[in-house]
Tab-separated table of C-alpha atoms in Angstrom:
chain	number	residue	atom	x	y	z
A	1	MET	CA	-6.064	0.774	11.267
A	2	ASN	CA	-4.654	0.327	7.811
A	3	ILE	CA	-4.461	-3.449	6.709
A	4	ALA	CA	-3.735	-2.721	2.789
A	5	PRO	CA	-0.391	-3.433	1.180
A	6	PHE	CA	1.827	-1.146	0.785
A	7	ASP	CA	1.124	1.978	-1.739
A	8	VAL	CA	4.337	3.672	-3.747
A	9	THR	CA	2.143	6.341	-4.763
A	10	PRO	CA	4.739	8.195	-1.567
A	11	ILE	CA	7.651	7.062	-3.958
A	12	ILE	CA	6.450	8.214	-6.554
A	13	GLU	CA	5.477	10.976	-6.058
A	14	ARG	CA	8.507	11.963	-3.968
A	15	VAL	CA	11.429	10.534	-7.136
A	16	ARG	CA	8.804	12.648	-9.794
A	17	ALA	CA	10.399	15.584	-7.321
A	18	LYS	CA	13.419	15.298	-6.820
A	19	VAL	CA	14.502	14.034	-10.162
A	20	THR	CA	13.423	15.963	-13.167
A	21	VAL	CA	14.857	14.876	-15.632
A	22	LEU	CA	12.842	11.918	-15.386
A	23	ARG	CA	10.356	11.298	-18.786
A	24	GLN	CA	8.261	9.806	-16.869
A	25	VAL	CA	8.352	8.112	-13.360
A	26	ALA	CA	5.227	5.540	-12.952
A	27	GLY	CA	4.321	2.100	-10.825
A	28	ALA	CA	3.508	-0.653	-11.867
A	29	SER	CA	0.817	-1.172	-14.689
A	30	ASP	CA	2.239	1.289	-16.712
A	31	PHE	CA	5.609	-1.209	-15.544
A	32	ALA	CA	3.454	-4.105	-17.137
A	33	ALA	CA	2.795	-2.299	-19.981
A	34	VAL	CA	5.677	-1.881	-22.581
A	35	LYS	CA	7.066	-4.841	-23.815
A	36	ASN	CA	10.166	-4.460	-25.629
A	37	LEU	CA	12.649	-2.770	-24.563
A	38	THR	CA	13.135	0.167	-26.813
A	39	ASP	CA	9.196	1.366	-26.000
A	40	TYR	CA	10.732	2.672	-23.139
A	41	PRO	CA	9.938	6.718	-22.550
A	42	ALA	CA	13.766	7.032	-21.448
A	43	PRO	CA	14.502	8.386	-19.593
A	44	CYS	CA	12.563	7.421	-17.513
A	45	ALA	CA	11.501	5.045	-14.232
A	46	TYR	CA	8.868	3.245	-12.637
A	47	VAL	CA	8.642	2.370	-8.656
A	48	VAL	CA	6.922	-1.539	-8.053
A	49	LEU	CA	6.130	-2.915	-4.760
A	50	ALA	CA	7.845	-6.589	-4.580
A	51	ARG	CA	7.237	-7.557	-1.620
A	52	ASP	CA	5.605	-7.265	1.594
A	53	LYS	CA	6.532	-9.855	4.631
A	54	SER	CA	5.203	-9.460	8.480
A	55	ASP	CA	6.828	-9.745	10.971
A	56	PRO	CA	5.694	-12.951	13.471
A	57	ILE	CA	4.967	-11.702	16.574
A	58	ALA	CA	3.375	-13.607	20.096
A	59	VAL	CA	-0.320	-13.212	20.170
A	60	GLY	CA	-1.411	-14.606	23.478
A	61	TYR	CA	-4.613	-14.873	24.143
A	62	ALA	CA	-7.772	-15.073	21.932
A	63	PRO	CA	-10.920	-16.692	22.305
A	64	ARG	CA	-12.098	-18.602	19.641
A	65	GLY	CA	-14.586	-16.466	16.939
A	66	GLN	CA	-14.375	-13.674	17.760
A	67	GLN	CA	-11.160	-11.054	15.861
A	68	VAL	CA	-9.126	-8.784	18.094
A	69	ALA	CA	-7.125	-5.962	18.123
A	70	ILE	CA	-3.064	-6.132	17.204
A	71	GLU	CA	-0.518	-5.006	14.745
A	72	GLN	CA	1.872	-6.090	13.317
A	73	ASP	CA	5.415	-4.700	11.339
A	74	GLN	CA	5.358	-6.108	7.672
A	75	ARG	CA	9.725	-4.845	5.617
A	76	VAL	CA	8.454	-4.070	2.735
A	77	THR	CA	10.139	-4.736	-0.560
A	78	PHE	CA	10.031	-2.306	-3.975
A	79	GLY	CA	11.821	-1.448	-6.907
A	80	VAL	CA	13.112	1.303	-8.410
A	81	ILE	CA	13.001	0.270	-12.095
A	82	VAL	CA	15.307	3.104	-14.367
A	83	ALA	CA	15.508	3.070	-18.382
A	84	VAL	CA	18.035	4.990	-20.224
A	85	SER	CA	19.698	5.456	-23.660
A	86	ASN	CA	21.871	3.120	-23.719
A	87	TYR	CA	24.191	4.249	-26.633
A	88	ARG	CA	27.528	1.853	-25.628
A	89	GLU	CA	27.899	-1.739	-25.058
A	90	GLN	CA	27.132	-2.313	-21.024
A	91	ARG	CA	28.526	-5.335	-19.595
A	92	GLY	CA	27.916	-5.786	-16.235
A	93	ALA	CA	29.220	-2.550	-13.769
A	94	GLN	CA	29.775	-0.487	-16.841
A	95	VAL	CA	26.554	1.982	-16.621
A	96	SER	CA	26.670	5.136	-19.460
A	97	PRO	CA	27.013	8.909	-17.254
A	98	GLN	CA	23.644	9.263	-17.719
A	99	LEU	CA	21.974	5.564	-15.977
A	100	GLN	CA	25.053	6.446	-12.665
A	101	GLN	CA	23.014	10.615	-12.564
A	102	ILE	CA	20.150	9.373	-12.970
A	103	LEU	CA	20.798	6.510	-9.616
A	104	GLY	CA	22.514	9.205	-7.775
A	105	ALA	CA	19.675	11.436	-7.426
A	106	ILE	CA	17.463	8.420	-6.877
A	107	ARG	CA	19.084	7.312	-4.218
A	108	GLY	CA	20.078	11.207	-3.090
A	109	ALA	CA	16.037	11.185	-3.055
A	110	LEU	CA	14.941	7.748	-1.394
A	111	LEU	CA	18.338	6.621	1.261
A	112	GLY	CA	16.741	8.119	4.524
A	113	TYR	CA	13.426	9.117	3.544
A	114	VAL	CA	10.462	8.078	5.690
A	115	PRO	CA	7.515	7.244	4.046
A	116	ASP	CA	4.623	8.662	5.880
A	117	VAL	CA	2.488	5.334	7.069
A	118	PRO	CA	1.739	4.194	9.790
A	119	GLY	CA	4.854	2.693	11.981
A	120	GLY	CA	7.036	3.857	8.545
A	121	ARG	CA	10.703	3.711	8.788
A	122	PRO	CA	13.734	5.670	6.674
A	123	CYS	CA	14.342	3.853	2.841
A	124	LEU	CA	17.174	1.538	2.428
A	125	HIS	CA	19.557	0.517	-0.530
A	126	VAL	CA	19.407	-2.999	-0.870
A	127	GLN	CA	21.427	-4.393	-4.772
A	128	GLY	CA	20.980	-2.191	-7.649
A	129	ASP	CA	21.844	-4.457	-11.043
A	130	LEU	CA	21.553	-4.110	-14.679
A	131	THR	CA	18.665	-5.216	-15.216
A	132	ASP	CA	18.344	-5.866	-18.661
A	133	TYR	CA	19.599	-3.728	-22.525
A	134	ASN	CA	20.586	-3.026	-25.743
A	135	ALA	CA	21.702	-1.147	-28.702
A	136	GLY	CA	19.257	0.657	-27.696
A	137	THR	CA	18.037	0.452	-24.083
A	138	ALA	CA	19.501	-0.174	-20.729
A	139	LEU	CA	17.584	-0.885	-17.928
A	140	TRP	CA	18.570	-0.608	-14.499
A	141	THR	CA	16.894	-1.820	-11.201
A	142	ASP	CA	17.676	-0.706	-7.857
A	143	VAL	CA	16.119	-3.068	-4.748
A	144	TRP	CA	14.614	-0.827	-1.524
A	145	GLN	CA	12.994	-1.739	1.940
A	146	THR	CA	10.708	0.475	4.217
A	147	ALA	CA	8.312	-0.715	6.347
A	148	GLN	CA	4.771	0.115	7.620
A	149	THR	CA	2.709	-1.274	10.949
A	150	ILE	CA	-0.816	-2.386	9.287
A	151	GLY	CA	-3.777	-3.934	11.793
A	152	VAL	CA	-7.046	-4.165	12.504
A	153	ASP	CA	-9.146	-2.578	15.561
A	154	ALA	CA	-11.289	-4.875	17.112
A	155	PRO	CA	-15.495	-4.805	16.436
């Protein structure tokens, strides 16, 4: 049984395969390495695990000092951060046609996609926000949710 945090690698691979206009699709370490908006290899995307939250369960009796077999469902939240070239002013809901096209392709690839993990659930879109922008680059973050089951077998 798996007890590790959700692995975003299958999400990265799916976006990479389905949205071929992106120059790069990477994870959290590559995203953290970028220091300025102008340094993004636009158009590009980064998939970052944002949160995993376990649902409470009733566990009943267990002998003290022993580990018992247990499974727990986890709600998983991840972000897909997209950087595109921005050659016009961006305010609020305004999005460039290139960003609209890329977001549509990413959403089409992920909405309803079930990651191949125990207890996997279809990916659901939660929200999207213009995160940052300047005269050269716009950064958009889509927030997604899915689920997995974690657990341990009794030793």
